[in-house]
Amino acid sequence: MNYPDVKGREEILKVHARNKPLAPEVELAVLAKRTPGFTGADLENVLNEAAILAARANKKTIGMTELEEAITRVQMGPEKRSRVITESDKRITAYHEAGHAIVALKLEGCDPVHEVSIVPRGMAAGYTMYLPKEDMMHVTKNKLLDRIAMALGGRVAEQLKFDDVSTGAYNDLQRSSEIAHKMVTEYGMSDSVGPIFLGGQEEVFIAKDWGHQRNYSESLAAKVDDEVRKILDEQFERAKAAISSDMAALDRLANVLIEYERISGEEFAAILSGEDPSAVMGKPKKKAPAKRAPKAPKPEPDQGGMPNDAVPTGSEA
């Protein structure tokens, strides 16, 4: 699929914004930059969703608050505040998402953090959202490696803080493995395997080998597996080094998430730079009484802390 570039997205937004009462502060050019990887249908959904949100709030115009929430809904689904969350789960999710965000901040190839949240959306317990500085047609090897390290940051943070890991990294591990596998078999980014395409014929059902029929030997397959594992292990260690170098920052960010549940990219940067979290976030949030979980809750599948990690880009990675 060909995704519209920033100018194309702005033109699409203009079409769908007709007859919609946008607030004076809304700039479609800004929204276009905010929505890389969105299709025309996605952009239409954003404006329609924002209109519904404004109507529910009895507002006469659609503001940036509604548009930001609409963008997140299109990417991640609506918030699920009715879901019962134990204090233990909340703490794990906070450290998990803090791990993603800290690695993203410390590695040059990662996109800037736009928002970090531990409010459940869709199948995710929380998410870290990134905002690319510009549309990119090509993704370099170093950027892909940084993305893998960032994706593994949640698992690393859990391990460092709790000396244990949860199922919350399921989606992170899946995405990291897919990127590493494509680097070796499709992008020719492995020195050991070499500049060769080994993608094979795609299967209807994803069973093994990431949905491809293997068209190469067992010995080469073993080398591919070794290279994928090597990439993942190396990026895990990079994420570990990035987080362990400042555990106080991890604690600080996780505690802010536990208190406020959601922070913007600007607030995240200020807190990590050493500013007083209470000053950055304003008055302390009044905590609601903790909800008690049912005695025998029905388990829900946990897609983990990085469902998009919330960036739908035009890259296959």
Short mmCIF file of N, CA and C in Angstrom, two decimals, residues 110-279:
data_model
loop_
_atom_site.label_atom_id
_atom_site.label_comp_id
_atom_site.label_asym_id
_atom_site.label_seq_id
_atom_site.Cartn_x
_atom_site.Cartn_y
_atom_site.Cartn_z
N CYS A 110 15.91 6.23 17.19
CA CYS A 110 14.51 6.10 17.57
C CYS A 110 13.78 7.42 17.38
N ASP A 111 12.50 7.33 17.05
CA ASP A 111 11.69 8.53 16.90
C ASP A 111 11.42 9.15 18.26
N PRO A 112 11.19 10.47 18.32
CA PRO A 112 10.90 11.13 19.59
C PRO A 112 9.64 10.57 20.26
N VAL A 113 9.66 10.51 21.58
CA VAL A 113 8.50 10.05 22.35
C VAL A 113 7.43 11.13 22.31
N HIS A 114 6.22 10.74 21.94
CA HIS A 114 5.09 11.68 21.86
C HIS A 114 4.18 11.56 23.08
N GLU A 115 4.01 10.34 23.58
CA GLU A 115 3.13 10.12 24.72
C GLU A 115 3.44 8.77 25.34
N VAL A 116 3.33 8.70 26.66
CA VAL A 116 3.48 7.44 27.38
C VAL A 116 2.25 7.27 28.27
N SER A 117 1.63 6.11 28.22
CA SER A 117 0.38 5.91 28.96
C SER A 117 0.31 4.49 29.53
N ILE A 118 -0.29 4.39 30.71
CA ILE A 118 -0.58 3.07 31.27
C ILE A 118 -2.09 2.86 31.38
N VAL A 119 -2.85 3.66 30.63
CA VAL A 119 -4.29 3.46 30.52
C VAL A 119 -4.54 2.43 29.43
N PRO A 120 -5.21 1.33 29.73
CA PRO A 120 -5.42 0.29 28.71
C PRO A 120 -6.19 0.80 27.50
N ARG A 121 -5.76 0.39 26.33
CA ARG A 121 -6.46 0.65 25.08
C ARG A 121 -6.42 -0.62 24.26
N GLY A 122 -7.55 -0.98 23.66
CA GLY A 122 -7.57 -2.20 22.87
C GLY A 122 -7.13 -3.38 23.72
N MET A 123 -6.16 -4.14 23.21
CA MET A 123 -5.63 -5.28 23.94
C MET A 123 -4.38 -4.93 24.73
N ALA A 124 -3.96 -3.68 24.69
CA ALA A 124 -2.72 -3.27 25.32
C ALA A 124 -2.96 -2.74 26.73
N ALA A 125 -2.07 -3.12 27.64
CA ALA A 125 -2.15 -2.62 29.02
C ALA A 125 -1.63 -1.19 29.10
N GLY A 126 -0.82 -0.79 28.15
CA GLY A 126 -0.26 0.55 28.11
C GLY A 126 0.44 0.73 26.77
N TYR A 127 0.97 1.90 26.53
CA TYR A 127 1.66 2.11 25.26
C TYR A 127 2.62 3.29 25.36
N THR A 128 3.62 3.27 24.51
CA THR A 128 4.52 4.40 24.31
C THR A 128 4.40 4.79 22.84
N MET A 129 4.01 6.02 22.60
CA MET A 129 3.76 6.47 21.23
C MET A 129 4.90 7.37 20.77
N TYR A 130 5.29 7.19 19.54
CA TYR A 130 6.40 7.95 18.97
C TYR A 130 5.91 8.78 17.79
N LEU A 131 6.60 9.87 17.53
CA LEU A 131 6.22 10.75 16.43
C LEU A 131 7.43 11.01 15.55
N PRO A 132 7.49 10.38 14.37
CA PRO A 132 8.62 10.60 13.47
C PRO A 132 8.78 12.08 13.11
N LYS A 133 10.02 12.51 12.99
CA LYS A 133 10.28 13.90 12.63
C LYS A 133 9.89 14.19 11.19
N GLU A 134 9.94 13.17 10.35
CA GLU A 134 9.63 13.35 8.93
C GLU A 134 9.26 12.01 8.32
N ASP A 135 8.59 12.05 7.19
CA ASP A 135 8.29 10.83 6.45
C ASP A 135 9.58 10.27 5.87
N MET A 136 9.75 8.97 5.94
CA MET A 136 10.97 8.35 5.44
C MET A 136 10.63 7.23 4.47
N MET A 137 11.30 7.23 3.33
CA MET A 137 11.12 6.16 2.36
C MET A 137 12.04 4.99 2.68
N HIS A 138 13.19 5.28 3.27
CA HIS A 138 14.17 4.24 3.55
C HIS A 138 14.49 4.21 5.04
N VAL A 139 14.70 3.01 5.55
CA VAL A 139 15.09 2.84 6.95
C VAL A 139 16.44 2.15 6.97
N THR A 140 17.40 2.74 7.65
CA THR A 140 18.75 2.20 7.67
C THR A 140 18.88 1.04 8.65
N LYS A 141 19.96 0.31 8.52
CA LYS A 141 20.25 -0.80 9.42
C LYS A 141 20.34 -0.32 10.86
N ASN A 142 21.05 0.78 11.08
CA ASN A 142 21.20 1.28 12.44
C ASN A 142 19.86 1.68 13.06
N LYS A 143 18.98 2.25 12.26
CA LYS A 143 17.66 2.61 12.77
C LYS A 143 16.85 1.37 13.14
N LEU A 144 16.95 0.34 12.33
CA LEU A 144 16.24 -0.90 12.64
C LEU A 144 16.77 -1.52 13.92
N LEU A 145 18.08 -1.49 14.11
CA LEU A 145 18.66 -2.02 15.34
C LEU A 145 18.18 -1.22 16.55
N ASP A 146 18.12 0.10 16.41
CA ASP A 146 17.63 0.93 17.50
C ASP A 146 16.16 0.63 17.81
N ARG A 147 15.37 0.37 16.76
CA ARG A 147 13.96 0.03 16.98
C ARG A 147 13.82 -1.28 17.75
N ILE A 148 14.67 -2.23 17.44
CA ILE A 148 14.63 -3.50 18.16
C ILE A 148 14.99 -3.28 19.62
N ALA A 149 16.05 -2.51 19.87
CA ALA A 149 16.47 -2.23 21.24
C ALA A 149 15.35 -1.52 22.01
N MET A 150 14.72 -0.56 21.36
CA MET A 150 13.62 0.16 21.99
C MET A 150 12.46 -0.77 22.29
N ALA A 151 12.15 -1.66 21.36
CA ALA A 151 11.05 -2.61 21.56
C ALA A 151 11.33 -3.54 22.73
N LEU A 152 12.58 -3.88 22.94
CA LEU A 152 12.95 -4.77 24.04
C LEU A 152 13.12 -4.04 25.36
N GLY A 153 13.03 -2.71 25.32
CA GLY A 153 13.23 -1.92 26.54
C GLY A 153 12.24 -2.23 27.64
N GLY A 154 11.00 -2.56 27.28
CA GLY A 154 10.00 -2.89 28.29
C GLY A 154 10.36 -4.16 29.04
N ARG A 155 10.74 -5.20 28.32
CA ARG A 155 11.14 -6.46 28.94
C ARG A 155 12.37 -6.25 29.82
N VAL A 156 13.34 -5.47 29.31
CA VAL A 156 14.56 -5.20 30.07
C VAL A 156 14.24 -4.49 31.38
N ALA A 157 13.37 -3.48 31.32
CA ALA A 157 13.02 -2.73 32.53
C ALA A 157 12.37 -3.63 33.57
N GLU A 158 11.47 -4.51 33.15
CA GLU A 158 10.85 -5.45 34.08
C GLU A 158 11.91 -6.32 34.75
N GLN A 159 12.82 -6.83 33.95
CA GLN A 159 13.85 -7.73 34.48
C GLN A 159 14.76 -7.02 35.47
N LEU A 160 15.16 -5.79 35.12
CA LEU A 160 16.06 -5.05 36.00
C LEU A 160 15.38 -4.65 37.31
N LYS A 161 14.12 -4.26 37.24
CA LYS A 161 13.43 -3.77 38.43
C LYS A 161 12.90 -4.89 39.31
N PHE A 162 12.31 -5.91 38.71
CA PHE A 162 11.62 -6.93 39.49
C PHE A 162 12.36 -8.27 39.53
N ASP A 163 13.45 -8.37 38.78
CA ASP A 163 14.16 -9.64 38.65
C ASP A 163 13.19 -10.74 38.20
N ASP A 164 12.28 -10.35 37.33
CA ASP A 164 11.27 -11.25 36.80
C ASP A 164 10.71 -10.61 35.53
N VAL A 165 10.00 -11.38 34.73
CA VAL A 165 9.41 -10.85 33.51
C VAL A 165 7.96 -11.30 33.42
N SER A 166 7.17 -10.55 32.64
CA SER A 166 5.75 -10.85 32.50
C SER A 166 5.41 -11.15 31.04
N THR A 167 4.15 -11.48 30.81
CA THR A 167 3.67 -11.72 29.44
C THR A 167 3.46 -10.42 28.68
N GLY A 168 3.64 -9.29 29.35
CA GLY A 168 3.40 -7.99 28.72
C GLY A 168 4.28 -7.69 27.53
N ALA A 169 5.39 -8.42 27.40
CA ALA A 169 6.32 -8.16 26.29
C ALA A 169 6.01 -9.02 25.06
N TYR A 170 4.89 -9.70 25.08
CA TYR A 170 4.55 -10.61 23.97
C TYR A 170 4.65 -9.92 22.62
N ASN A 171 3.94 -8.80 22.48
CA ASN A 171 3.92 -8.11 21.20
C ASN A 171 5.29 -7.51 20.86
N ASP A 172 6.00 -7.05 21.89
CA ASP A 172 7.34 -6.51 21.68
C ASP A 172 8.28 -7.56 21.11
N LEU A 173 8.22 -8.76 21.68
CA LEU A 173 9.08 -9.85 21.22
C LEU A 173 8.73 -10.25 19.79
N GLN A 174 7.44 -10.27 19.51
CA GLN A 174 6.99 -10.63 18.16
C GLN A 174 7.52 -9.63 17.14
N ARG A 175 7.36 -8.36 17.42
CA ARG A 175 7.79 -7.33 16.47
C ARG A 175 9.31 -7.30 16.34
N SER A 176 10.01 -7.44 17.45
CA SER A 176 11.47 -7.44 17.40
C SER A 176 11.98 -8.60 16.56
N SER A 177 11.40 -9.76 16.76
CA SER A 177 11.81 -10.94 16.01
C SER A 177 11.52 -10.78 14.53
N GLU A 178 10.38 -10.18 14.21
CA GLU A 178 10.03 -9.97 12.80
C GLU A 178 11.01 -9.02 12.12
N ILE A 179 11.36 -7.94 12.81
CA ILE A 179 12.32 -6.99 12.23
C ILE A 179 13.67 -7.66 12.02
N ALA A 180 14.14 -8.38 13.05
CA ALA A 180 15.45 -9.05 12.94
C ALA A 180 15.45 -10.07 11.81
N HIS A 181 14.35 -10.81 11.68
CA HIS A 181 14.25 -11.83 10.64
C HIS A 181 14.27 -11.20 9.25
N LYS A 182 13.55 -10.09 9.09
CA LYS A 182 13.56 -9.41 7.79
C LYS A 182 14.93 -8.81 7.48
N MET A 183 15.61 -8.34 8.49
CA MET A 183 16.96 -7.81 8.27
C MET A 183 17.87 -8.86 7.66
N VAL A 184 17.72 -10.10 8.14
CA VAL A 184 18.60 -11.18 7.69
C VAL A 184 18.13 -11.76 6.36
N THR A 185 16.83 -11.98 6.20
CA THR A 185 16.32 -12.73 5.04
C THR A 185 15.81 -11.87 3.89
N GLU A 186 15.51 -10.60 4.13
CA GLU A 186 14.94 -9.76 3.07
C GLU A 186 15.75 -8.51 2.77
N TYR A 187 16.39 -7.95 3.79
CA TYR A 187 17.09 -6.69 3.59
C TYR A 187 18.59 -6.85 3.37
N GLY A 188 19.10 -8.08 3.45
CA GLY A 188 20.52 -8.32 3.24
C GLY A 188 21.41 -7.61 4.23
N MET A 189 20.99 -7.52 5.49
CA MET A 189 21.72 -6.75 6.50
C MET A 189 22.51 -7.63 7.45
N SER A 190 22.81 -8.85 7.06
CA SER A 190 23.62 -9.74 7.87
C SER A 190 24.94 -10.01 7.16
N ASP A 191 26.05 -9.71 7.83
CA ASP A 191 27.37 -9.98 7.23
C ASP A 191 27.59 -11.47 7.04
N SER A 192 27.05 -12.27 7.95
CA SER A 192 27.25 -13.71 7.89
C SER A 192 26.46 -14.35 6.75
N VAL A 193 25.19 -14.00 6.63
CA VAL A 193 24.34 -14.58 5.58
C VAL A 193 24.59 -13.89 4.25
N GLY A 194 24.86 -12.60 4.29
CA GLY A 194 25.21 -11.88 3.08
C GLY A 194 24.05 -11.14 2.45
N PRO A 195 24.31 -10.38 1.37
CA PRO A 195 23.28 -9.59 0.69
C PRO A 195 22.43 -10.46 -0.23
N ILE A 196 21.50 -11.18 0.35
CA ILE A 196 20.68 -12.12 -0.40
C ILE A 196 19.25 -12.04 0.09
N PHE A 197 18.29 -12.25 -0.81
CA PHE A 197 16.88 -12.25 -0.44
C PHE A 197 16.43 -13.69 -0.23
N LEU A 198 15.93 -13.99 0.95
CA LEU A 198 15.51 -15.35 1.29
C LEU A 198 14.05 -15.36 1.75
N GLY A 199 13.27 -14.39 1.29
CA GLY A 199 11.91 -14.26 1.79
C GLY A 199 11.03 -15.45 1.52
N GLY A 200 11.19 -16.07 0.36
CA GLY A 200 10.37 -17.23 0.03
C GLY A 200 8.97 -16.85 -0.36
N GLN A 201 8.12 -17.84 -0.52
CA GLN A 201 6.73 -17.65 -0.93
C GLN A 201 5.85 -17.51 0.30
N GLU A 202 5.03 -16.46 0.34
CA GLU A 202 4.20 -16.23 1.51
C GLU A 202 3.10 -17.27 1.61
N GLU A 203 2.83 -17.68 2.86
CA GLU A 203 1.78 -18.65 3.12
C GLU A 203 0.52 -17.92 3.57
N VAL A 204 -0.62 -18.60 3.45
CA VAL A 204 -1.88 -18.02 3.88
C VAL A 204 -1.94 -17.95 5.39
N PHE A 205 -1.50 -19.00 6.06
CA PHE A 205 -1.53 -19.04 7.51
C PHE A 205 -0.12 -18.90 8.05
N ILE A 206 0.01 -18.05 9.07
CA ILE A 206 1.33 -17.87 9.68
C ILE A 206 1.58 -19.06 10.61
N ALA A 207 2.48 -19.90 10.23
CA ALA A 207 2.80 -21.06 11.05
C ALA A 207 4.22 -20.94 11.56
N LYS A 208 5.18 -21.10 10.67
CA LYS A 208 6.57 -20.98 11.09
C LYS A 208 7.30 -20.12 10.08
N ASP A 209 8.46 -19.70 10.46
CA ASP A 209 9.31 -18.89 9.59
C ASP A 209 8.58 -17.62 9.15
N TRP A 210 7.80 -17.02 10.11
CA TRP A 210 7.13 -15.74 9.87
C TRP A 210 6.27 -15.74 8.61
N GLY A 211 5.54 -16.83 8.39
CA GLY A 211 4.57 -16.86 7.31
C GLY A 211 5.15 -17.09 5.94
N HIS A 212 6.36 -17.62 5.85
CA HIS A 212 6.97 -17.89 4.55
C HIS A 212 7.33 -19.37 4.42
N GLN A 213 7.19 -19.87 3.22
CA GLN A 213 7.71 -21.20 2.93
C GLN A 213 9.21 -21.05 2.66
N ARG A 214 9.98 -21.82 3.37
CA ARG A 214 11.43 -21.70 3.22
C ARG A 214 11.88 -22.33 1.92
N ASN A 215 12.70 -21.61 1.17
CA ASN A 215 13.19 -22.14 -0.10
C ASN A 215 14.71 -22.24 -0.10
N TYR A 216 15.26 -22.51 1.09
CA TYR A 216 16.71 -22.65 1.20
C TYR A 216 17.05 -23.79 2.15
N SER A 217 18.30 -24.16 2.20
CA SER A 217 18.74 -25.38 2.89
C SER A 217 18.63 -25.28 4.40
N GLU A 218 18.70 -26.45 5.04
CA GLU A 218 18.66 -26.51 6.49
C GLU A 218 19.86 -25.81 7.11
N SER A 219 21.01 -25.96 6.48
CA SER A 219 22.22 -25.34 7.02
C SER A 219 22.12 -23.82 6.96
N LEU A 220 21.56 -23.30 5.86
CA LEU A 220 21.39 -21.86 5.75
C LEU A 220 20.30 -21.38 6.72
N ALA A 221 19.27 -22.20 6.90
CA ALA A 221 18.22 -21.86 7.85
C ALA A 221 18.78 -21.74 9.26
N ALA A 222 19.69 -22.66 9.60
CA ALA A 222 20.32 -22.62 10.92
C ALA A 222 21.15 -21.34 11.08
N LYS A 223 21.82 -20.94 10.00
CA LYS A 223 22.62 -19.71 10.04
C LYS A 223 21.70 -18.49 10.21
N VAL A 224 20.56 -18.52 9.52
CA VAL A 224 19.59 -17.43 9.66
C VAL A 224 19.11 -17.34 11.11
N ASP A 225 18.76 -18.48 11.69
CA ASP A 225 18.30 -18.50 13.08
C ASP A 225 19.37 -17.94 14.01
N ASP A 226 20.61 -18.33 13.77
CA ASP A 226 21.71 -17.85 14.61
C ASP A 226 21.86 -16.33 14.50
N GLU A 227 21.73 -15.82 13.27
CA GLU A 227 21.88 -14.38 13.05
C GLU A 227 20.73 -13.59 13.70
N VAL A 228 19.52 -14.12 13.58
CA VAL A 228 18.38 -13.47 14.21
C VAL A 228 18.57 -13.42 15.72
N ARG A 229 18.97 -14.55 16.29
CA ARG A 229 19.21 -14.60 17.74
C ARG A 229 20.33 -13.64 18.14
N LYS A 230 21.37 -13.57 17.33
CA LYS A 230 22.49 -12.67 17.63
C LYS A 230 22.03 -11.22 17.66
N ILE A 231 21.23 -10.83 16.66
CA ILE A 231 20.71 -9.46 16.61
C ILE A 231 19.88 -9.16 17.85
N LEU A 232 18.98 -10.06 18.20
CA LEU A 232 18.10 -9.84 19.35
C LEU A 232 18.90 -9.77 20.64
N ASP A 233 19.86 -10.67 20.81
CA ASP A 233 20.67 -10.67 22.03
C ASP A 233 21.48 -9.38 22.16
N GLU A 234 22.06 -8.94 21.05
CA GLU A 234 22.88 -7.72 21.09
C GLU A 234 22.03 -6.48 21.40
N GLN A 235 20.84 -6.42 20.84
CA GLN A 235 19.99 -5.25 21.09
C GLN A 235 19.38 -5.30 22.49
N PHE A 236 19.18 -6.49 23.00
CA PHE A 236 18.73 -6.63 24.39
C PHE A 236 19.78 -6.03 25.32
N GLU A 237 21.05 -6.33 25.05
CA GLU A 237 22.14 -5.81 25.88
C GLU A 237 22.27 -4.30 25.74
N ARG A 238 22.03 -3.77 24.54
CA ARG A 238 22.07 -2.32 24.35
C ARG A 238 20.96 -1.65 25.16
N ALA A 239 19.77 -2.23 25.13
CA ALA A 239 18.66 -1.68 25.92
C ALA A 239 18.98 -1.76 27.41
N LYS A 240 19.58 -2.86 27.80
CA LYS A 240 19.93 -3.05 29.21
C LYS A 240 20.94 -1.99 29.66
N ALA A 241 21.93 -1.72 28.82
CA ALA A 241 22.94 -0.71 29.16
C ALA A 241 22.30 0.67 29.25
N ALA A 242 21.38 0.97 28.35
CA ALA A 242 20.73 2.29 28.34
C ALA A 242 19.91 2.52 29.60
N ILE A 243 19.22 1.49 30.07
CA ILE A 243 18.35 1.64 31.24
C ILE A 243 19.15 1.54 32.54
N SER A 244 20.04 0.57 32.63
CA SER A 244 20.77 0.33 33.88
C SER A 244 21.73 1.47 34.21
N SER A 245 22.09 2.27 33.22
CA SER A 245 23.01 3.39 33.48
C SER A 245 22.36 4.47 34.33
N ASP A 246 21.03 4.46 34.44
CA ASP A 246 20.33 5.46 35.26
C ASP A 246 19.01 4.88 35.76
N MET A 247 19.11 3.97 36.73
CA MET A 247 17.91 3.35 37.28
C MET A 247 17.03 4.36 38.00
N ALA A 248 17.65 5.43 38.52
CA ALA A 248 16.86 6.46 39.20
C ALA A 248 15.88 7.11 38.23
N ALA A 249 16.30 7.28 36.98
CA ALA A 249 15.41 7.86 35.97
C ALA A 249 14.25 6.92 35.68
N LEU A 250 14.53 5.62 35.64
CA LEU A 250 13.47 4.63 35.43
C LEU A 250 12.45 4.70 36.55
N ASP A 251 12.93 4.74 37.79
CA ASP A 251 12.03 4.83 38.94
C ASP A 251 11.21 6.12 38.90
N ARG A 252 11.87 7.21 38.57
CA ARG A 252 11.20 8.51 38.55
C ARG A 252 10.07 8.53 37.53
N LEU A 253 10.36 8.04 36.34
CA LEU A 253 9.35 8.05 35.28
C LEU A 253 8.21 7.09 35.60
N ALA A 254 8.54 5.90 36.10
CA ALA A 254 7.50 4.92 36.43
C ALA A 254 6.58 5.45 37.52
N ASN A 255 7.14 6.12 38.52
CA ASN A 255 6.32 6.66 39.61
C ASN A 255 5.39 7.75 39.10
N VAL A 256 5.86 8.57 38.17
CA VAL A 256 4.99 9.61 37.59
C VAL A 256 3.85 8.95 36.81
N LEU A 257 4.14 7.88 36.08
CA LEU A 257 3.10 7.18 35.34
C LEU A 257 2.08 6.55 36.28
N ILE A 258 2.54 5.99 37.38
CA ILE A 258 1.62 5.40 38.35
C ILE A 258 0.70 6.47 38.92
N GLU A 259 1.25 7.66 39.14
CA GLU A 259 0.47 8.76 39.72
C GLU A 259 -0.49 9.39 38.71
N TYR A 260 0.02 9.67 37.50
CA TYR A 260 -0.76 10.45 36.53
C TYR A 260 -1.31 9.62 35.36
N GLU A 261 -0.79 8.44 35.17
CA GLU A 261 -1.23 7.47 34.16
C GLU A 261 -0.85 7.81 32.72
N ARG A 262 -0.70 9.08 32.41
CA ARG A 262 -0.35 9.44 31.04
C ARG A 262 0.47 10.73 31.05
N ILE A 263 1.55 10.76 30.27
CA ILE A 263 2.36 11.97 30.18
C ILE A 263 2.69 12.25 28.71
N SER A 264 2.86 13.51 28.40
CA SER A 264 3.19 13.90 27.03
C SER A 264 4.69 13.77 26.79
N GLY A 265 5.09 13.89 25.55
CA GLY A 265 6.50 13.83 25.22
C GLY A 265 7.29 14.95 25.87
N GLU A 266 6.70 16.16 25.93
CA GLU A 266 7.37 17.29 26.56
C GLU A 266 7.55 17.06 28.06
N GLU A 267 6.52 16.54 28.70
CA GLU A 267 6.61 16.24 30.14
C GLU A 267 7.64 15.15 30.40
N PHE A 268 7.66 14.15 29.54
CA PHE A 268 8.64 13.07 29.66
C PHE A 268 10.06 13.61 29.59
N ALA A 269 10.34 14.46 28.60
CA ALA A 269 11.68 15.02 28.44
C ALA A 269 12.07 15.87 29.64
N ALA A 270 11.13 16.65 30.17
CA ALA A 270 11.42 17.50 31.31
C ALA A 270 11.73 16.68 32.56
N ILE A 271 10.96 15.63 32.78
CA ILE A 271 11.17 14.77 33.95
C ILE A 271 12.51 14.06 33.85
N LEU A 272 12.84 13.56 32.66
CA LEU A 272 14.11 12.85 32.48
C LEU A 272 15.30 13.79 32.56
N SER A 273 15.08 15.08 32.30
CA SER A 273 16.19 16.04 32.40
C SER A 273 16.46 16.46 33.83
N GLY A 274 15.61 16.00 34.76
CA GLY A 274 15.85 16.26 36.17
C GLY A 274 14.89 17.24 36.81
N GLU A 275 13.93 17.77 36.04
CA GLU A 275 12.97 18.69 36.62
C GLU A 275 12.06 17.97 37.61
N ASP A 276 11.57 18.72 38.59
CA ASP A 276 10.70 18.17 39.62
C ASP A 276 9.40 17.69 38.97
N PRO A 277 9.08 16.39 39.09
CA PRO A 277 7.87 15.87 38.44
C PRO A 277 6.59 16.59 38.86
N SER A 278 6.48 16.97 40.14
CA SER A 278 5.27 17.64 40.60
C SER A 278 5.13 19.02 39.96
N ALA A 279 6.27 19.68 39.70
CA ALA A 279 6.23 20.98 39.03
C ALA A 279 5.88 20.81 37.56
#
